[in-house]
XYZ file of C-alpha atoms in Angstrom:
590
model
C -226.173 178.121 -49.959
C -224.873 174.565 -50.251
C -221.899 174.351 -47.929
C -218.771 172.820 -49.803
C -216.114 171.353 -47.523
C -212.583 173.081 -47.558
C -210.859 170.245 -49.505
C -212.923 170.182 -52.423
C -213.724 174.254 -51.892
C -210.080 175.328 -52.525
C -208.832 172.746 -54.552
C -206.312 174.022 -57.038
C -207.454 174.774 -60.584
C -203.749 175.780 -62.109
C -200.640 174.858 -61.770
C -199.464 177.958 -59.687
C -201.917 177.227 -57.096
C -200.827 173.056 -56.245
C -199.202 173.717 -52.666
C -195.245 171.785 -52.109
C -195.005 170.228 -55.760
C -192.559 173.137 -57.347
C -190.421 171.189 -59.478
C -193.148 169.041 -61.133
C -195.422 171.620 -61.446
C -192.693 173.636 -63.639
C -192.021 170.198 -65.377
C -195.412 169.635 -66.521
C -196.071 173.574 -67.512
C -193.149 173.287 -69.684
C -194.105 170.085 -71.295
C -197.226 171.802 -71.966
C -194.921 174.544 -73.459
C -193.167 172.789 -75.641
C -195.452 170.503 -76.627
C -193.091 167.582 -76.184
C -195.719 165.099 -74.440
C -195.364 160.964 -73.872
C -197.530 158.950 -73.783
C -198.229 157.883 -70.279
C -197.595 159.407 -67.064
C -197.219 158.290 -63.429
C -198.253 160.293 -60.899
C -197.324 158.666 -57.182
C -196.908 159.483 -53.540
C -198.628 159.565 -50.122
C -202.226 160.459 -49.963
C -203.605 163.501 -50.595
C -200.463 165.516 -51.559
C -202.139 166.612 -55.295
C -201.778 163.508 -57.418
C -205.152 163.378 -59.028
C -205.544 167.270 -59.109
C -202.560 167.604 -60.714
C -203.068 165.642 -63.193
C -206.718 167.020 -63.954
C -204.972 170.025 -64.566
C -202.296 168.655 -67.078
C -205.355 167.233 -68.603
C -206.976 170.395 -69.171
C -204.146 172.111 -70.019
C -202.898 169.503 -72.771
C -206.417 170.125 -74.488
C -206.664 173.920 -73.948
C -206.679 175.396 -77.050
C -204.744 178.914 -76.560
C -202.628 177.677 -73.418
C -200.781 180.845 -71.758
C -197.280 181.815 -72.225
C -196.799 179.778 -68.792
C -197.933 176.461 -70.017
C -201.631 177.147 -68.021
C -205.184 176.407 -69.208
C -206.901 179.720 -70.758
C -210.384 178.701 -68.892
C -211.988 180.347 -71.403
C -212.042 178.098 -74.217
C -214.804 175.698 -75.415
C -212.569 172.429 -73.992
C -211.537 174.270 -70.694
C -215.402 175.194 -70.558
C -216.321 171.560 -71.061
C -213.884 170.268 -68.646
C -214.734 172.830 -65.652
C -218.553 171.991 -66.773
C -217.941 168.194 -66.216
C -218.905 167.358 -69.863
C -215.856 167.273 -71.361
C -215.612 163.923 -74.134
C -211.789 164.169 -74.457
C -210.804 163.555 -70.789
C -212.310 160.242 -68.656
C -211.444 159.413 -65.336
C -211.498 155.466 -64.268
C -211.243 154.300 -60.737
C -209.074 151.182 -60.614
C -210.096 150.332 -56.879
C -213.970 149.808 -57.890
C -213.431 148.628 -61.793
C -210.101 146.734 -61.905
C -211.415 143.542 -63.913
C -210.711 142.715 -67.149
C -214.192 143.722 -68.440
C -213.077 147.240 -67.445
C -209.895 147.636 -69.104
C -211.140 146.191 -72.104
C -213.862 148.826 -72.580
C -211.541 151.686 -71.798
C -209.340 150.383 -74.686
C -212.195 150.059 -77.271
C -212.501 154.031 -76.284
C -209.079 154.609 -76.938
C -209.733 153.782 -81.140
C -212.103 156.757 -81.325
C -210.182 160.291 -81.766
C -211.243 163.068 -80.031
C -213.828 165.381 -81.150
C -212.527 168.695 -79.936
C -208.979 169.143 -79.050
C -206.184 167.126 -79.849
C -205.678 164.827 -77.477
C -208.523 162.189 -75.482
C -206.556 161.752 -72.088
C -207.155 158.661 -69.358
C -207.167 159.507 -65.626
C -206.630 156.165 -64.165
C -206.859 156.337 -60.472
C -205.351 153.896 -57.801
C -203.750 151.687 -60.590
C -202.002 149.416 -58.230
C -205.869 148.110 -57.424
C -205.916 146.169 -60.757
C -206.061 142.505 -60.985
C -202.924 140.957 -63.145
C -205.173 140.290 -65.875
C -206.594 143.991 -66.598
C -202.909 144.887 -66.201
C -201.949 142.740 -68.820
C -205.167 143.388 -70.703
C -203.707 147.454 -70.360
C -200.216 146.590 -71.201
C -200.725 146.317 -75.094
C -202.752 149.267 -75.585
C -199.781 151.164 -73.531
C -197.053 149.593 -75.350
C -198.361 150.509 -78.886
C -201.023 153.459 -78.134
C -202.742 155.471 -80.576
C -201.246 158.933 -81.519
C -203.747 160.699 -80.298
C -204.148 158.737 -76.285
C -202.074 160.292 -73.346
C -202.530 158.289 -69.908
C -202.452 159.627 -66.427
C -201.539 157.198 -63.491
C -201.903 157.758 -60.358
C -200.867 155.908 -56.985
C -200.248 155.677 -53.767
C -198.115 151.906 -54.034
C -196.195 151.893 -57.092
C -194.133 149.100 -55.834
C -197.463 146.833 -56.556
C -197.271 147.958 -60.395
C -195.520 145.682 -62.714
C -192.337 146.742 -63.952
C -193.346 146.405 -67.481
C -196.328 149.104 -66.934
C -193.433 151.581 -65.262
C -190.856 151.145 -68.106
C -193.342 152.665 -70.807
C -194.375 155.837 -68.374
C -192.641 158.696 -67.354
C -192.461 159.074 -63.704
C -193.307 161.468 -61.517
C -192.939 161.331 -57.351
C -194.719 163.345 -55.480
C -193.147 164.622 -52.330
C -195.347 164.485 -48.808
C -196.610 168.505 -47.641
C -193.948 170.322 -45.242
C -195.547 171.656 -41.752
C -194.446 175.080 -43.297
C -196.271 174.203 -46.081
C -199.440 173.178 -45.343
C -199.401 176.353 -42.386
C -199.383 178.678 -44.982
C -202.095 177.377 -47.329
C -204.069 176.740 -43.796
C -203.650 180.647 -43.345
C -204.709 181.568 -46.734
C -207.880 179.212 -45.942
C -208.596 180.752 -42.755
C -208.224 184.245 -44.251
C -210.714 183.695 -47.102
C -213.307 181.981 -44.939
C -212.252 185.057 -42.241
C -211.596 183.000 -39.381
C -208.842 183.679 -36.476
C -206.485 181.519 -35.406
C -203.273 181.064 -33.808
C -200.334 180.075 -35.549
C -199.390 177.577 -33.172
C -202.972 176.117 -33.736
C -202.480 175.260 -37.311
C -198.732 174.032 -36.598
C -200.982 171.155 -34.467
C -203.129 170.796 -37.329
C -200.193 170.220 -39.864
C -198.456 167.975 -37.563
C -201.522 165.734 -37.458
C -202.185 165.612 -40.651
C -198.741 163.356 -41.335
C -198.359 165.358 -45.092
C -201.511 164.729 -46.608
C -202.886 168.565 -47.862
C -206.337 167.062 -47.907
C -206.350 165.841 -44.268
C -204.656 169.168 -43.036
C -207.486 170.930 -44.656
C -210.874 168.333 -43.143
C -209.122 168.476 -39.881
C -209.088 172.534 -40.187
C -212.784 172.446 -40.723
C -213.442 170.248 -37.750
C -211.349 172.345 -35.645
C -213.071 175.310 -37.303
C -216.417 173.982 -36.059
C -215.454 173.011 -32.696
C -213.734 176.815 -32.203
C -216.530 178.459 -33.778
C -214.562 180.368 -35.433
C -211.927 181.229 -33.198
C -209.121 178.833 -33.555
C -206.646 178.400 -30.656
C -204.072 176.079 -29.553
C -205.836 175.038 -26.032
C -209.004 174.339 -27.896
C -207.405 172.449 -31.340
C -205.562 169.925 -28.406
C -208.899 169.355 -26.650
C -210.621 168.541 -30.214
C -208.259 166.690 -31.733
C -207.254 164.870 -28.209
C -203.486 165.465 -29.142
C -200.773 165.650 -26.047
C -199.833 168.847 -25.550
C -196.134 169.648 -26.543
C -195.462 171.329 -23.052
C -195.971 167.520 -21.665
C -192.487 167.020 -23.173
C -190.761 170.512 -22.324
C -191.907 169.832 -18.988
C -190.507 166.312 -18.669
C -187.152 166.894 -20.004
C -186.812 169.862 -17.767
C -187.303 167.406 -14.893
C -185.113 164.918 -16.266
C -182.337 167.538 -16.054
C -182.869 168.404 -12.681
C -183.075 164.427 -11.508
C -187.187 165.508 -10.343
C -188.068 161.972 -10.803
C -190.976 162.313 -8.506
C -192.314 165.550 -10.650
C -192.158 163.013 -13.696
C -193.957 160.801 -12.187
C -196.668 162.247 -11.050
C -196.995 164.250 -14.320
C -197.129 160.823 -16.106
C -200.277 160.053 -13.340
C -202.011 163.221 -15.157
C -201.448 162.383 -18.786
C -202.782 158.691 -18.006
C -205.773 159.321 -16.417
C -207.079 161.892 -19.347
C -206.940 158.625 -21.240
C -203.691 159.050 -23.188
C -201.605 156.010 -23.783
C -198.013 155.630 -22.574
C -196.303 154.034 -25.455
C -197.748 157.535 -27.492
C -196.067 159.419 -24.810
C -193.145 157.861 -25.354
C -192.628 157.974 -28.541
C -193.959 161.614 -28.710
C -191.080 162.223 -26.059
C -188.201 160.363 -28.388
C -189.860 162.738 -31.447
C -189.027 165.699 -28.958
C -185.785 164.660 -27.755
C -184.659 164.236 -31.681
C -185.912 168.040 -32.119
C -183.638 169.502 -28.879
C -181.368 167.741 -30.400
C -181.333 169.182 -34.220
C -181.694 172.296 -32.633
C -178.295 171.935 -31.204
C -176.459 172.882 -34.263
C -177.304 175.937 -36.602
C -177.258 173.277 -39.393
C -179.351 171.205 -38.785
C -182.336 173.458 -37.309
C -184.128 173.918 -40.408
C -184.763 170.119 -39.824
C -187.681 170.894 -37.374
C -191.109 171.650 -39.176
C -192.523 173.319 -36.777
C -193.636 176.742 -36.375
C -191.358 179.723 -35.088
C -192.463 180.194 -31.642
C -191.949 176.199 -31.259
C -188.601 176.364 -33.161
C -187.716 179.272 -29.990
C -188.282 176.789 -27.728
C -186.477 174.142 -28.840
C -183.432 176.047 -29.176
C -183.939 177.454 -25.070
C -184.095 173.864 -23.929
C -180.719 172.521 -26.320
C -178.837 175.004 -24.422
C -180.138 173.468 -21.282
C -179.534 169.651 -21.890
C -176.030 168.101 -23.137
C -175.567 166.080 -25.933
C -174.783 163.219 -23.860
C -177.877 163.523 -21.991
C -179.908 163.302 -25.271
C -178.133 160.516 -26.952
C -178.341 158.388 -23.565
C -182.436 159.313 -23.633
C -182.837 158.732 -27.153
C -181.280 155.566 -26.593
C -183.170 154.220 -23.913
C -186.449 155.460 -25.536
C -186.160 153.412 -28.539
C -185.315 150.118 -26.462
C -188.973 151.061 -24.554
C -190.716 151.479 -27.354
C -189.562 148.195 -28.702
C -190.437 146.215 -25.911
C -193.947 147.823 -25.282
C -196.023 145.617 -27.228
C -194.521 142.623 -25.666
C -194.352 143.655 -21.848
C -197.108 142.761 -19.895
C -196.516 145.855 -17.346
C -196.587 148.523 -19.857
C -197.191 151.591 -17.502
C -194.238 150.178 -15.321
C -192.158 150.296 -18.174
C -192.428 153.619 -19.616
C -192.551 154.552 -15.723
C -188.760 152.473 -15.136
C -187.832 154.353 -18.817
C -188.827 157.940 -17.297
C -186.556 157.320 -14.512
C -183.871 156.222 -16.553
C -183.723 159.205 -18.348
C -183.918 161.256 -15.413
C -181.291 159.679 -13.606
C -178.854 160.263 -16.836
C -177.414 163.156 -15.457
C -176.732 161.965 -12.194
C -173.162 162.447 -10.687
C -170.605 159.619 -11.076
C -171.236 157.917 -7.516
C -174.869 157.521 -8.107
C -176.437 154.759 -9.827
C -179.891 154.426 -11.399
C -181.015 153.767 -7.548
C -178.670 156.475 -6.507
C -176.703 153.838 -4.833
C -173.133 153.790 -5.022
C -171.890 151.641 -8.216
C -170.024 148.357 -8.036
C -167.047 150.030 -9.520
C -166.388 151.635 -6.504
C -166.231 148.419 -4.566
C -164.517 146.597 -7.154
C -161.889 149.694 -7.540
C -161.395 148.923 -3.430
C -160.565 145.565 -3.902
C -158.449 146.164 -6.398
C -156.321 148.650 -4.349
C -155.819 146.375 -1.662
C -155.077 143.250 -3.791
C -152.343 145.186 -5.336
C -150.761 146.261 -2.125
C -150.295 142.378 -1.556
C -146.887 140.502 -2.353
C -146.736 137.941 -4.587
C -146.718 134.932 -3.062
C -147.169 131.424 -3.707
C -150.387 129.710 -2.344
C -148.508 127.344 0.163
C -146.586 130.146 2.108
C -150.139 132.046 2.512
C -151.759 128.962 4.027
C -148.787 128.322 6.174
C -148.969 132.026 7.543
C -152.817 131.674 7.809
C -152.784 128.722 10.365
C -149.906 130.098 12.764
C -152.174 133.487 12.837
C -155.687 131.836 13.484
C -153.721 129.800 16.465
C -152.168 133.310 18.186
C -155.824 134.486 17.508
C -157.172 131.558 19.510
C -154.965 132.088 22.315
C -154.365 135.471 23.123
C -153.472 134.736 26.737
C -150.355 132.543 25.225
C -146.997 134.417 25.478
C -145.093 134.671 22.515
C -141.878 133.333 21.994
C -138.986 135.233 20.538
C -139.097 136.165 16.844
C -136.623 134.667 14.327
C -135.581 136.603 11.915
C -134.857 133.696 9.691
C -137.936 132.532 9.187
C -140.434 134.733 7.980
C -143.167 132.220 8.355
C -142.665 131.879 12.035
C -145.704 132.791 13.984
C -143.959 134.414 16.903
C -142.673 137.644 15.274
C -143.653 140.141 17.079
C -145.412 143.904 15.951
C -145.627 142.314 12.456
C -148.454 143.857 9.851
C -150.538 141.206 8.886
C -151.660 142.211 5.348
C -155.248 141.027 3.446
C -153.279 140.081 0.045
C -151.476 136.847 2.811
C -154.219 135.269 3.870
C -155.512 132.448 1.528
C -155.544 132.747 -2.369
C -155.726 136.335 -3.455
C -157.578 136.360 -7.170
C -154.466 137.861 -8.389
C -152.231 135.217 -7.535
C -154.619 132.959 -8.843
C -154.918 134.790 -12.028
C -151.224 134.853 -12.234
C -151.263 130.852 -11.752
C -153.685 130.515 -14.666
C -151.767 132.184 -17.661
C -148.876 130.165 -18.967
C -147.181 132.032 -21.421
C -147.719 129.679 -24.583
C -150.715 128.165 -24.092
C -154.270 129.398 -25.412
C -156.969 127.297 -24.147
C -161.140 127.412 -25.177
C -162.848 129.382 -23.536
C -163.766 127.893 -20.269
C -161.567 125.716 -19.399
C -159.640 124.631 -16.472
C -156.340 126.475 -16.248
C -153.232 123.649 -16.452
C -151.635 125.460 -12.987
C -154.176 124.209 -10.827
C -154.596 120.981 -12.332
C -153.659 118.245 -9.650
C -152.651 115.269 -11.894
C -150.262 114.922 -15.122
C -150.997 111.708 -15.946
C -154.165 110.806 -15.549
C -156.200 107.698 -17.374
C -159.107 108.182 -18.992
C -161.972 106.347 -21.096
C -163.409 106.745 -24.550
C -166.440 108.153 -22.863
C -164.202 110.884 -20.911
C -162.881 111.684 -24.025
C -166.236 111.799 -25.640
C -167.458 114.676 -22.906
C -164.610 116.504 -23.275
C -164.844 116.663 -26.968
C -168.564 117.939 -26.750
C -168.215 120.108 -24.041
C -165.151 121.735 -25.452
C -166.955 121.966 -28.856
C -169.833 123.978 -26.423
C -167.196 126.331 -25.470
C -165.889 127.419 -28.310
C -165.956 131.235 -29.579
C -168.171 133.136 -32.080
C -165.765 133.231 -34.626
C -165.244 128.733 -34.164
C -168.593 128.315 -34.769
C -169.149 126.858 -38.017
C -166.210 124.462 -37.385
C -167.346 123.785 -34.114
C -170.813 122.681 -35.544
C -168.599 119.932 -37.616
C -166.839 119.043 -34.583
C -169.772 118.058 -32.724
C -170.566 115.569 -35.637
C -166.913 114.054 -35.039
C -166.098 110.828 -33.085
C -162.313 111.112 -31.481
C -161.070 107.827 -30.780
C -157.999 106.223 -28.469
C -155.886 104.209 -30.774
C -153.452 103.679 -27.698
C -153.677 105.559 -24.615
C -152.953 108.606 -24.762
C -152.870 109.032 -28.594
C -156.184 110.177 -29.786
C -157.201 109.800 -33.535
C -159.956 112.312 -35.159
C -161.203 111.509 -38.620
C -162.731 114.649 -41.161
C -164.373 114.682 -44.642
C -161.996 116.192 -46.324
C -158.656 118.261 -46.396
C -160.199 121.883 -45.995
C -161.696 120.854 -42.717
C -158.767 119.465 -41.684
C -156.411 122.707 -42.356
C -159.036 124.550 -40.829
C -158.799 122.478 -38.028
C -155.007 122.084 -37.995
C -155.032 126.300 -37.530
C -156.029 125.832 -34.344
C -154.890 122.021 -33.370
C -152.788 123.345 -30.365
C -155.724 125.049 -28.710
C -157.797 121.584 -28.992
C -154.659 119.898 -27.431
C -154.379 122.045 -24.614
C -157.993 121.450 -24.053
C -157.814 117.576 -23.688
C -155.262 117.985 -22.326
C -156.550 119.582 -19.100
C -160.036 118.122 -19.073
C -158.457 114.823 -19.326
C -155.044 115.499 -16.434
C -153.099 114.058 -18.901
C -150.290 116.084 -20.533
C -149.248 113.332 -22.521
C -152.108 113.337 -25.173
C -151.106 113.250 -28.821
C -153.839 113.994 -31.772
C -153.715 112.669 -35.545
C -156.065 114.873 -37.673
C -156.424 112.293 -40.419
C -158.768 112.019 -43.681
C -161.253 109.203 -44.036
C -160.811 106.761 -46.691
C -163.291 105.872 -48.619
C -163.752 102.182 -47.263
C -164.329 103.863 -43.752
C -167.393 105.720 -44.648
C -170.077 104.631 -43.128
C -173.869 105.472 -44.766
C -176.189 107.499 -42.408
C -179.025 106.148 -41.176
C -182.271 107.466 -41.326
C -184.745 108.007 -38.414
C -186.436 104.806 -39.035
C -183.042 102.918 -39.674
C -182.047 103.694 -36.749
C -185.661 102.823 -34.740
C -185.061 99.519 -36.112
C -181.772 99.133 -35.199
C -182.463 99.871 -31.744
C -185.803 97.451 -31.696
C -183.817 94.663 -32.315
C -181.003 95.516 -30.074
C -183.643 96.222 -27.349
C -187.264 94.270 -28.146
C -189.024 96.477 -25.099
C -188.500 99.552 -27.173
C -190.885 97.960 -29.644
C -193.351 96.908 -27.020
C -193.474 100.484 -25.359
C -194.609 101.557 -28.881
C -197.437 99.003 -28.949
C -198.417 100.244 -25.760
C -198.958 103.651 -25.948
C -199.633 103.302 -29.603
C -196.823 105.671 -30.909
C -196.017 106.590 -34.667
C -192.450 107.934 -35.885
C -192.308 111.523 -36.480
């Protein structure tokens, strides 16, 4: 007996037997019904969810001639005969992928003109339609916009974003949805019950999984499981055939993670490398698994998982195990791994610094990802101490530094006697030298640096250290001040600050500074802010005396922009050797 693989063995005949596609299943039985039929369909969606099958099936049924009650083919009539017998004249099937020229299209429409001998409709099964070239699509597009009464199309795709839109405007729509793991279980039961072969439930949840929603893969992986098990299908020996990670992999590494076992992960990560697995899979297997504790958090949102019952049992043991917090924080760094895989060079040392990560989540609050104490703790020290310190202005400290570096050194000196009076003497005795008096504290200096109405750019020298008042300064100070304050300025300044750069401030008299614009929108925009650019200069340059004129540029003062070879020449006749160098090395402007 010829042996007929399980795909094309148990393909559905009826409507009541297409697996996942309900609601257009009951759509198409009760167009049949009715008889209220258009005149082109589109069938889309993933591979091998029923597309073609299904629409087989509307074919026959459109042409059965005593259809049942339920809108199904009778199989018993001379067109359901001729159609299960592969000699049915009413119904043709065309594959776009191997005949999408012109030449094609136009001798499917010459068929269209002759009316169908038994039945009342001829039907056209026109697979992968997105495979035809622009001409047969516009060669089709006539025949579909004006067809004859008695043509129905079928469609079918897996890309119907490659379709032109005027081809989808004349055809009623149909999306096909990809198989559910619960889905495609069951109908892999029913399969293994007719062909009486035993298998574990968790076995064919692997299966489903792997097959990604396509009915028609779930079922040629079954039979090469089937093979491989002879007969006997089990979970251990479906992973070892279909080289899949086992699941436990991941129970087994969040576990750890929990705990802080970073040396357990590790050394489970040796075994699932050297049996040849990869470690960006393993990641992103992991970050599948971590999304799946996490769903199974919440009552809600646990018929999310599509996976079998035993698994779903699982999942729900280890939620109550791991915080949310712990998940989010793993979830987190998994996705940042698996977006840098491709591009590190070190890929096992990544996924083996993103394992360690995640373990380390759940660390207490004095251990780091080295399980070293944080900065914070040092910088929460400092802290404590600096505000124990007085406030005190910078040339008091000094003064009280120098008297106690001379008693420390000469300890042998006597002291003399303390006066009261003066609390920078150096002979008051029993007195508590504190850390906040000796040289500038970074809160004094902090203090020093925020006058109360002035807002500087970012990065600039603060006005109560500056040293001079009244500096002078040149056109080319000015210049580098300009550019580096336009350098400095925020996020939210930056499309002004791109102008700025193309600006030339000048000294009209020392210190008044003159900036020309464009026109009066830059200028308001730049008047918003005028006081910060002041306060700028005014530091970079020492000189609090600065005044700036935002003024408009007449039109006599434009000056036309030279171009890249303007500009060569310019400088070749300011400077001959430029020209020579050129000769020289033989050089061409770019």
């Amino acid at each position: 007996m010829e042996y007929i693989v399980s795909a094309r063995k148990y393909r559905p005949i009826t409507f009541d037997t297409v697996v996942g596609q309900a609601a257009l299943t009951t759509t198409l039985k009760n167009a049949v019904k009715s008889g209220k039929l258009a005149h082109a369909y589109l069938f889309c969606g993933p591979r091998g969810v029923g597309k073609t099958t299904c629409a087989r099936i509307f074919a026959k049924a459109i042409n059965c001639q005593n259809p049942t009650a339920e809108g199904e083919a009778c199989n018993e009539c001379e067109s359901c005969q001729s159609f299960n017998e592969q000699r049915s004249l009413n119904i043709f099937e065309l594959d776009a992928a191997s005949n999408n020229s012109v030449e094609h299209i136009k001798t499917l429409m010459e068929q269209t003109r002759i009316p169908p001998q038994l039945g009342r409709y001829k039907v056209f099964i026109i697979d992968e339609v997105h495979m035809l070239s622009t001409a047969a699509f516009n060669a089709f597009l006539k025949t579909l916009e004006e067809p004859p009464a008695h043509v129905i199309f079928i469609l079918a795709t897996t890309e119907k974003h490659k379709i032109l839109p005027t081809i989808l405007s004349r055809c009623q729509i149909y999306d096909f949805e990809r198989m559910t793991i619960r889905n495609t279980v069951d109908h892999l039961k029913h399969v293994a019950e007719k062909e009486g072969i035993s298998y574990e439930e968790q076995a064919l949840a692997v299966i489903a999984e792997k097959a990604d929603g396509g009915m028609r893969d779930a079922l040629s992986i079954f039979d090469q499981a089937a093979s491989f098990c002879q007969g006997n299908i089990t979970y251990e020996k479906v992973i070892e055939d279909l080289n899949v990670l086992d699941a436990e992999n991941y129970f087994q590494i969040i576990d750890l993670s929990v705990d802080n076992k970073v040396s357990d992960i590790m050394l489970l990560l040796n075994n699932v490398i050297n049996k040849g697995f990869d470690g960006g899979l393993l990641i992103q297997g992991l970050a599948k698994h971590v999304r799946n504790v996490l769903m199974a958090k919440d009552p809600q949102t646990l018929p999310l998982l599509e996976v079998s019952d035993q698994q779903r049992q699982r999942y729900q043991e280890q939620a109550k195990r791991c915080e949310t917090r712990f998940l989010y924080q793993a979830l987190k760094k998994m996705n940042q791994c698996d977006i840098n895989y491709r591009q590190s060079s070190n890929k096992r040392l990544l996924v083996e610094l993103t394992l360690i990560e995640i373990a380390q989540i759940t660390q207490p609050d004095d251990e780091g990802d080295s399980a070293g104490r944080r900065p914070r703790r040092l910088k929460s020290l400092f802290m404590h101490l600096m505000r124990q310190a007085q406030p005190k202005t910078a040339a008091p400290q000094v003064a009280a530094a120098k008297p106690l570096a001379a008693k420390a050194s000469s300890p042998s000196r006597p002291s003399s006697p303390s006066n009261p009076s003066n609390p920078s003497s150096p002979s008051q005795p029993n007195r508590a030298v504190k850390l906040g008096g000796i040289g500038f504290s970074w809160n004094n200096l902090m203090d020093q640096g925020k006058p109360s109405k002035i807002n500087l750019i970012p990065g600039t020298v603060s006005p109560a250290i500056t040293q001079q008042k009244n500096a002078q300064f040149s056109q080319e100070d000015l210049e580098l001040q300009w550019m580096a304050m336009c350098n400095r300025m925020p996020q939210e300044l930056s499309g002004i600050a791109t102008r700025m750069k193309n600006m030339n401030p000048t000294i009209i008299e020392l210190p008044q500074i003159e900036v020309l614009v464009d026109n009066s929108l830059i200028k308001q925009e730049m008047e918003d802010f005028k006081g910060r650019i002041l306060s700028t200069l005014k530091n970079g340059l020492q000189n609090e005396n600065i005044s700036l004129e935002i003024r408009i540029i007449e039109h006599q003062e434009q000056v036309k922009p030279l171009t890249r070879r303007e500009q060569f020449e310019q400088l070749t006749k300011e400077n001959p050797a430029i020209d020579k160098l050129r000769q020289v090395f033989d050089l061409e402007l770019a």
